[in-house]
Coordinates of C-alpha atoms and ligand atoms in Angstrom, one line a residue:
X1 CA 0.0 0.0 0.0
X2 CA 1.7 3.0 -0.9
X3 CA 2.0 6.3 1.3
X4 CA 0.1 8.2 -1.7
X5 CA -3.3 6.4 -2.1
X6 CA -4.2 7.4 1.4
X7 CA -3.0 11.2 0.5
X8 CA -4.8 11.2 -2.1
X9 CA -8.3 9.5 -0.6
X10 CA -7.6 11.9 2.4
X11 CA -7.6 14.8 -0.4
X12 CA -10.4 13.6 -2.2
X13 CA -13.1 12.8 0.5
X14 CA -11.9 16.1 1.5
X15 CA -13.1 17.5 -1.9
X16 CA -16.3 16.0 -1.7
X17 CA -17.5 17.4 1.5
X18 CA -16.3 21.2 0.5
X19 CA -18.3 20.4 -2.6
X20 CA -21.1 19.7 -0.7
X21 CA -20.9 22.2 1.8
X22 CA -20.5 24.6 -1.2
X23 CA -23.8 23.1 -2.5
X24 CA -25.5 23.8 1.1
X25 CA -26.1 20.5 0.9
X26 CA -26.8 18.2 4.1
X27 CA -27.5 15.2 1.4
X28 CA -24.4 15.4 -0.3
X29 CA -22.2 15.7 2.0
X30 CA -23.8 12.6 4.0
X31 CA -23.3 10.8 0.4
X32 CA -19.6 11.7 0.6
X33 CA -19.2 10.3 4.0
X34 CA -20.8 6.6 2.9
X35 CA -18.4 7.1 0.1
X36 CA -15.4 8.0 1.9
X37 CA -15.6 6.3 5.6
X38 CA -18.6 3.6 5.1
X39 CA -17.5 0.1 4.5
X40 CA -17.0 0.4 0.5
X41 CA -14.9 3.8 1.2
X42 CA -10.6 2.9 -0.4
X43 CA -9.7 2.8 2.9
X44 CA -11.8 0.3 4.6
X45 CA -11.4 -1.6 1.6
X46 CA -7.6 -1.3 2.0
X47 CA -8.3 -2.2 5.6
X48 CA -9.5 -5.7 4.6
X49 CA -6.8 -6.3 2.4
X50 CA -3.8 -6.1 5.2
X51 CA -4.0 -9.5 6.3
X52 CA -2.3 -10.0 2.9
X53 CA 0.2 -8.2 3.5
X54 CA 4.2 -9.4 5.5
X55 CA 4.0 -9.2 9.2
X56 CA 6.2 -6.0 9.1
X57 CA 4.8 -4.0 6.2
X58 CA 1.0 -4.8 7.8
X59 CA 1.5 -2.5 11.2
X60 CA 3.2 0.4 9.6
X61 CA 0.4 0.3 6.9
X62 CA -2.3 -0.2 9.1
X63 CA -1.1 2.5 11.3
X64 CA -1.0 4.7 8.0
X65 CA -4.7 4.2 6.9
X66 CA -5.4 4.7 10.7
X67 CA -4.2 8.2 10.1
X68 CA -5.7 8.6 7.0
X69 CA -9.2 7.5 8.2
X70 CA -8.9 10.0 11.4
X71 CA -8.3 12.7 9.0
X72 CA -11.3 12.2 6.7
X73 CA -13.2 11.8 10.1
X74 CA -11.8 14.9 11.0
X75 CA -12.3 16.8 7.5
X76 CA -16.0 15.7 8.1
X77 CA -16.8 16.9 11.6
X78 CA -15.4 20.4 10.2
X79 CA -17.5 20.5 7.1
X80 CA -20.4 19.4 9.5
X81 CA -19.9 21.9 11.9
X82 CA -19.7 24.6 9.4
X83 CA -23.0 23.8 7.8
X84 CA -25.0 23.2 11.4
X85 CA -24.1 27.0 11.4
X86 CA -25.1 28.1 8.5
X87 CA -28.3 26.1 8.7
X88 CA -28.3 28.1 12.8
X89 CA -27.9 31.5 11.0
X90 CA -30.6 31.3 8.4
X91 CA -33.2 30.0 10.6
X92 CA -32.8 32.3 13.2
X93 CA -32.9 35.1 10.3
X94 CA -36.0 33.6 8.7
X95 CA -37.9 33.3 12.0
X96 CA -36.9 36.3 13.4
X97 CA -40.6 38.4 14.7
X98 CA -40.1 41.9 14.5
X99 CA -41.5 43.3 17.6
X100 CA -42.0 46.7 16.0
X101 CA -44.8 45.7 14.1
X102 CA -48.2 47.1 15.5
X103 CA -50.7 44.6 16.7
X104 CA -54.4 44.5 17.3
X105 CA -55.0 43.6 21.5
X106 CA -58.4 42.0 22.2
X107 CA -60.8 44.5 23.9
X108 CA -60.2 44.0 27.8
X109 CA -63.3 44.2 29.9
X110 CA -65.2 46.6 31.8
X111 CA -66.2 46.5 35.5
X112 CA -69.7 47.0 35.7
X113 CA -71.0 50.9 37.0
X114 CA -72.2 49.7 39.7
X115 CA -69.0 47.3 41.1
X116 CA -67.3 50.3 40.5
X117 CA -69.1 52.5 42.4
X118 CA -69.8 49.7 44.9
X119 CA -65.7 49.7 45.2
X120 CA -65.6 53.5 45.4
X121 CA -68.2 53.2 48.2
X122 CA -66.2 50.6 50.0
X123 CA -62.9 52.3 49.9
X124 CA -64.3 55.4 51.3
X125 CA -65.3 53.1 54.7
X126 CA -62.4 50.9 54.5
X127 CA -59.8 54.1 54.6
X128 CA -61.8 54.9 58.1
X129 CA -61.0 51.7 59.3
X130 CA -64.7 50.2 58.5
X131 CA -64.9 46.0 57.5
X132 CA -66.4 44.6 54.8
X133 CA -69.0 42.3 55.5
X134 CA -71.2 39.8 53.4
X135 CA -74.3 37.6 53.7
X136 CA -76.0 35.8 51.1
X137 CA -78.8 36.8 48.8
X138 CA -81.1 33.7 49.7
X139 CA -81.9 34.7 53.6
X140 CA -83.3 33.0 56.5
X141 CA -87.0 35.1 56.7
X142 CA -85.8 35.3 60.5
X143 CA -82.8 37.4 59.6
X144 CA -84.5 39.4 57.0
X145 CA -87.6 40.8 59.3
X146 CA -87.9 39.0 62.5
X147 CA -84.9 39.6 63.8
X148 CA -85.1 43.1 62.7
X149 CA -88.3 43.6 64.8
X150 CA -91.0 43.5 61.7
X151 CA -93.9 42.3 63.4
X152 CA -95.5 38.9 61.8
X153 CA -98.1 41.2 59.7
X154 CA -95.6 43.8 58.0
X155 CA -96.8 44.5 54.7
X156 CA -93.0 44.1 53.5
X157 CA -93.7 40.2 53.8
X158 CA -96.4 39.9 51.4
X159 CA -96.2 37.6 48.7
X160 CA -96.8 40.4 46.6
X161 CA -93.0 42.6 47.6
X162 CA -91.2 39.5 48.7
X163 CA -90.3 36.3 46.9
X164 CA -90.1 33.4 48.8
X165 CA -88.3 30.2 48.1
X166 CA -89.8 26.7 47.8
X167 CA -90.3 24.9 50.2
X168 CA -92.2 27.2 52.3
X169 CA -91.7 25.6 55.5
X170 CA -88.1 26.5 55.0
X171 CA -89.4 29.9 55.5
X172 CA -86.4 31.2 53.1
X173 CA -86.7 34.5 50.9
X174 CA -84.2 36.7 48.3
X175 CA -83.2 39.1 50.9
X176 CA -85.5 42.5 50.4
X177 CA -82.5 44.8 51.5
X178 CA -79.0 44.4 52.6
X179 CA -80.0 45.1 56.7
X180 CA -80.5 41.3 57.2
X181 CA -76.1 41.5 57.1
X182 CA -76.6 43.7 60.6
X183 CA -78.0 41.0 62.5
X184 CA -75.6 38.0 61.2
X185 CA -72.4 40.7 61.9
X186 CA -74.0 41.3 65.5
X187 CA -74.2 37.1 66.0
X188 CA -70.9 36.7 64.5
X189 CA -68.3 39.6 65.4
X190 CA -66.8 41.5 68.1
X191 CA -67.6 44.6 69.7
X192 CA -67.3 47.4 68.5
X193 CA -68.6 46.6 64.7
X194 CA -68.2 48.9 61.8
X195 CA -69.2 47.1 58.8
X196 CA -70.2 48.0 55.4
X197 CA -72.0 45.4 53.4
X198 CA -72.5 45.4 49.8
X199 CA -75.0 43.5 47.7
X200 CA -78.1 42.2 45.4
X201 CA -81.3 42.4 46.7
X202 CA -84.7 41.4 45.4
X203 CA -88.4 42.6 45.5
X204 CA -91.3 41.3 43.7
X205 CA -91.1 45.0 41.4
X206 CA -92.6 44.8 37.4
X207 CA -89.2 45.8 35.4
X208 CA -89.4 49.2 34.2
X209 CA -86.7 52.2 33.8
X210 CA -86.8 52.9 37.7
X211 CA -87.3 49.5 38.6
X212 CA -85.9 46.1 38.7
X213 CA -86.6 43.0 40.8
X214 CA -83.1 42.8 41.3
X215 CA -81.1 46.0 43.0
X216 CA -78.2 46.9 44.7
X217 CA -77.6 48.3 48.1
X218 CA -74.8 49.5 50.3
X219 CA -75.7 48.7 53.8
X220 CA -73.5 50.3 57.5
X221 CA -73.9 49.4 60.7
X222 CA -71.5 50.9 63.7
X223 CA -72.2 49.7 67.0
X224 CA -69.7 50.8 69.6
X225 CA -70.1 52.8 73.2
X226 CA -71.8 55.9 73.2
X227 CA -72.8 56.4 69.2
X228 CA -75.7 58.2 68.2
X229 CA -77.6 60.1 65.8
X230 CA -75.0 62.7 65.4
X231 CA -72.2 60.0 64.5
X232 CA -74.5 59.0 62.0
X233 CA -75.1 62.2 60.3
X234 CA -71.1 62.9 60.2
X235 CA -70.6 59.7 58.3
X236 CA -73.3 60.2 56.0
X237 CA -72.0 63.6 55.4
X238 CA -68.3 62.3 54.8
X239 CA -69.4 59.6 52.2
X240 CA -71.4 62.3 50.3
X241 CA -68.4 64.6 50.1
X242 CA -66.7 61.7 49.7
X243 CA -68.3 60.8 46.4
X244 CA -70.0 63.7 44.6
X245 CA -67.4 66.6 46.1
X246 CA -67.0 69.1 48.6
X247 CA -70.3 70.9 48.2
X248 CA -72.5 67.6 48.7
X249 CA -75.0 68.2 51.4
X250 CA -77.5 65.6 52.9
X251 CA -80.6 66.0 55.0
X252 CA -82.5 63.6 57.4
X253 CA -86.1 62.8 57.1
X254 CA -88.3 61.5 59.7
X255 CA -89.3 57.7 58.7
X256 CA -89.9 54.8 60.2
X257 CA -87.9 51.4 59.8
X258 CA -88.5 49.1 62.7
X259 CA -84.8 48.2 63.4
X260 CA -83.9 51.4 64.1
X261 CA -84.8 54.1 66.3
X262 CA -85.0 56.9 65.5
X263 CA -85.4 56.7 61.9
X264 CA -84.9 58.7 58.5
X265 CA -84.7 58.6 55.5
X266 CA -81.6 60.7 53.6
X267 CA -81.4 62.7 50.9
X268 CA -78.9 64.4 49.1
X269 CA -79.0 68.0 47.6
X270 CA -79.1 67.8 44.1
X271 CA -75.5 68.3 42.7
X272 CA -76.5 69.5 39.4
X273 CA -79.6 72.6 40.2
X274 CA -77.9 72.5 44.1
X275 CA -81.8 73.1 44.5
X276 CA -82.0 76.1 42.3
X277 CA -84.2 74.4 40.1
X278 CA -87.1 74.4 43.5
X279 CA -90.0 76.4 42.3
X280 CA -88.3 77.7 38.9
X281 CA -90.3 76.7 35.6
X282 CA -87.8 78.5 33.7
X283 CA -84.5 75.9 35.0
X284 CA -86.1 72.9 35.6
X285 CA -83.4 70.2 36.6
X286 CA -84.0 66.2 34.9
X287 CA -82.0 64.5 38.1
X288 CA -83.8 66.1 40.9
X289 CA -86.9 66.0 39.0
X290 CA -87.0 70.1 40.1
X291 CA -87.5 69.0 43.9
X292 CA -84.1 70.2 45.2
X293 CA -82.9 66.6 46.9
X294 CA -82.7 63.6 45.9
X295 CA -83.4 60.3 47.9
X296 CA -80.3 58.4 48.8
X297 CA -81.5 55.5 51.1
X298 CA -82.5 54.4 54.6
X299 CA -81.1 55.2 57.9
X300 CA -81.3 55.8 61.8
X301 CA -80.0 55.2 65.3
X302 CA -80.0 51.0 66.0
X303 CA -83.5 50.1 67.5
X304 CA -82.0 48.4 71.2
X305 CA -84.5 45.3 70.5
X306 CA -82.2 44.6 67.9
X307 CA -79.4 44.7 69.7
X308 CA -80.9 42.6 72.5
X309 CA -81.5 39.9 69.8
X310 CA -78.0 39.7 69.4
X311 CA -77.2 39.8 73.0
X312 CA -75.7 43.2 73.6
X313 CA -76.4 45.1 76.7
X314 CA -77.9 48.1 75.2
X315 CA -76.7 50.1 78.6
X316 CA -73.5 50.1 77.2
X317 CA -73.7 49.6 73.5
X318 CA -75.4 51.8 71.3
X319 CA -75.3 52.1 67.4
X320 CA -76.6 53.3 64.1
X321 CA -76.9 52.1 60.8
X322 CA -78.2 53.3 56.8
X323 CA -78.8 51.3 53.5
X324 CA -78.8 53.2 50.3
X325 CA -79.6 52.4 46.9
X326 CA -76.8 52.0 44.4
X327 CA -78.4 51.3 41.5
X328 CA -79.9 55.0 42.1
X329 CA -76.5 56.4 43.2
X330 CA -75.2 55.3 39.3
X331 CA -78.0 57.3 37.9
X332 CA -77.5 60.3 39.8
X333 CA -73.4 60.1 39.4
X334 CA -73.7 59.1 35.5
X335 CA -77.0 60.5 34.2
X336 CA -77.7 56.9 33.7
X337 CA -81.9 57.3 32.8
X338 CA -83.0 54.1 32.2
X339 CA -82.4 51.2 34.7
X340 CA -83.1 48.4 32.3
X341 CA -79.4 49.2 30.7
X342 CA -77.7 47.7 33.7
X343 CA -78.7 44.4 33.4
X344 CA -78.2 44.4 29.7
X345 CA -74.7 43.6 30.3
X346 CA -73.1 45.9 27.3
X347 CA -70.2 46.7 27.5
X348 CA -70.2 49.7 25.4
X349 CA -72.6 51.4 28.3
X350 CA -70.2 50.0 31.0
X351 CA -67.4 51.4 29.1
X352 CA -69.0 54.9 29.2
X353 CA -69.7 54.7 32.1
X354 CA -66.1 53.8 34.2
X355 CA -63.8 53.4 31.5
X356 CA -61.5 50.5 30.4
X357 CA -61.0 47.8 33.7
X358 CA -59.8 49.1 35.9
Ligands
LIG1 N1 -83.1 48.4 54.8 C1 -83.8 49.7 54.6 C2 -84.4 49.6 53.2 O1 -84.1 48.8 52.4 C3 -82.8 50.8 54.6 C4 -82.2 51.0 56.0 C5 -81.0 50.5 56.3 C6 -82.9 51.8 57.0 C7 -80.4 50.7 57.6 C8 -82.3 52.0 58.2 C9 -81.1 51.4 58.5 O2 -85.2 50.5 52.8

């Protein structure tokens, strides 16, 4: 075997994988490889042969076409190499993303007016150090009047403004207002309480642009030593400034609710006429409907039977509580008219109303 055969299969397996890196071509160069290491390559061939060879001549020859096979093996793993990079380069060029290029986001929701507003409420109480408190929608009747000292024939419990659940005898209803949460927070919590509880509520009402059977109220309750009617009119005062500005005024009204005692009914000065509109064809206001104030909600100083119910010695505990409307609240805050659009569930009039989510 001379020393120039394996030169010159060295050279020329050499030659074949340039050519088919030159080609780009991940074929041709594993074609050169059968051809110039597989087992019909000259040098395995030669291989074979040196069992013919002298003793002497057979380990320097061998040790040559060792050589000669470790640099075609080497040649190859170059060649290799250089193409895996190549191959690297142009895919990471042809799947490069261009992050410049403008793209259409899917609309993000809306929070609905009135979890907005019930959030707004909320954080007005919460930054006073007020709780949050819940109860469910379908009540124990107890809760919902008994305990809040309606007597057994209270029109309130008529089929005809309540709905009761089946089966009757589990005397359950879809809580009529949000006060039934004052009782379970007086069974449940520590004195002193000052809770603010927001929610759906339900009365048997025909669906038309003021009504729904299914409302919203914010309700508070504060029970702590020596409160009174004063405490109450301070907070009420401090949410109102609170949410419709400095110049927001609020008035009590006589009432009656038979959990508390005494009772009124609030109202707040109109924030659009600020009552000019009382009395004057010429500027009549839509949102107070030209009466000056507008009704908020329910309130007064807690009736001490209720607080008896729960077991607090009304010698040393006293409270008061309110429940307002917040459905209304919306209206008055948005020039929302028609009541019907909140349970649509449109976005677009969500999105008018409080923005993108916030
Ligand atoms: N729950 C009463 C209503 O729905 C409002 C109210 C709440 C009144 C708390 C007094 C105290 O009309």
């Amino acid at each position: 075997m001379a020393q120039i055969d394996i030169d010159t299969s060295v050279e020329e397996a050499s030659q074949a994988f340039l050519a088919a890196y030159a080609e780009h071509s991940c074929d041709h160069l594993v074609q050169a490889r059968n051809a110039h290491l597989g087992k019909d390559a000259p040098l395995r061939t030669a291989q074979r042969q040196l069992g013919a060879l002298a003793p002497e001549d057979r380990k320097q020859a061998g040790a040559q076409i060792q050589a000669g096979l470790a640099a075609i093996t080497d040649a190859y793993s170059r060649v290799e190499a250089l193409l895996d990079a190549d191959d690297l380069a142009q895919r990471l060029s042809e799947e490069r993303e261009d992050v410049t290029v403008p793209v259409v986001m899917n609309p993000v929701g809306a929070l609905h007016p009135i979890t907005a507003l019930f959030h707004d409420m909320c954080d007005v109480f919460v930054a006073m150090g007020w709780e949050i408190a819940e109860g469910p929608e379908a009540e124990a009747e107890w809760l919902n009047f008994d305990a809040l000292n309606f007597t057994p024939d209270h029109p309130a419990r008529f089929m005809s403004d309540t709905l009761f659940l089946d089966p009757p005898e589990d005397h359950r209803i879809l809580r009529t207002h949000t006060s039934p949460v004052q009782m379970r927070t007086l069974l449940t919590r520590d004195l002193p309480v000052y809770v603010v509880a927001p929610g759906k509520v339900y009365r048997a009402d025909e669906m038309d642009a003021t009504h729904l059977p299914v409302f919203h109220q914010i309700e508070g309750l504060a029970v702590d030593k020596g409160l009174g009617l004063a405490d109450l009119k301070g907070t009420l005062d401090h949410l109102a400034k609170a949410m419709f500005g400095d110049e927001a005024v609020t008035r009590l009204r006589p009432h009656y609710f038979p959990f508390t005692e005494p009772s009124a009914e609030m109202d707040l000065k109109c924030f659009v006429c600020h009552g000019e509109s009382v009395g004057n064809p010429a500027r009549p206001c839509r949102t107070c409907r030209s009466e000056g104030w507008i009704e908020w909600g329910g309130c007064g100083v807690v009736n001490p039977r209720v607080l008896r119910a729960a077991g607090i010695d009304t010698d040393v505990y006293s409270g008061f509580a309110f429940g307002m409307g917040v459905d209304r609240t919306v209206m008055f805050r948005n020039n929302a008219s028609d009541l019907r659009d909140f349970a649509e569930g449109d976005i677009r009039f969500s999105r008018q109303l409080v923005g993108e989510a916030r």
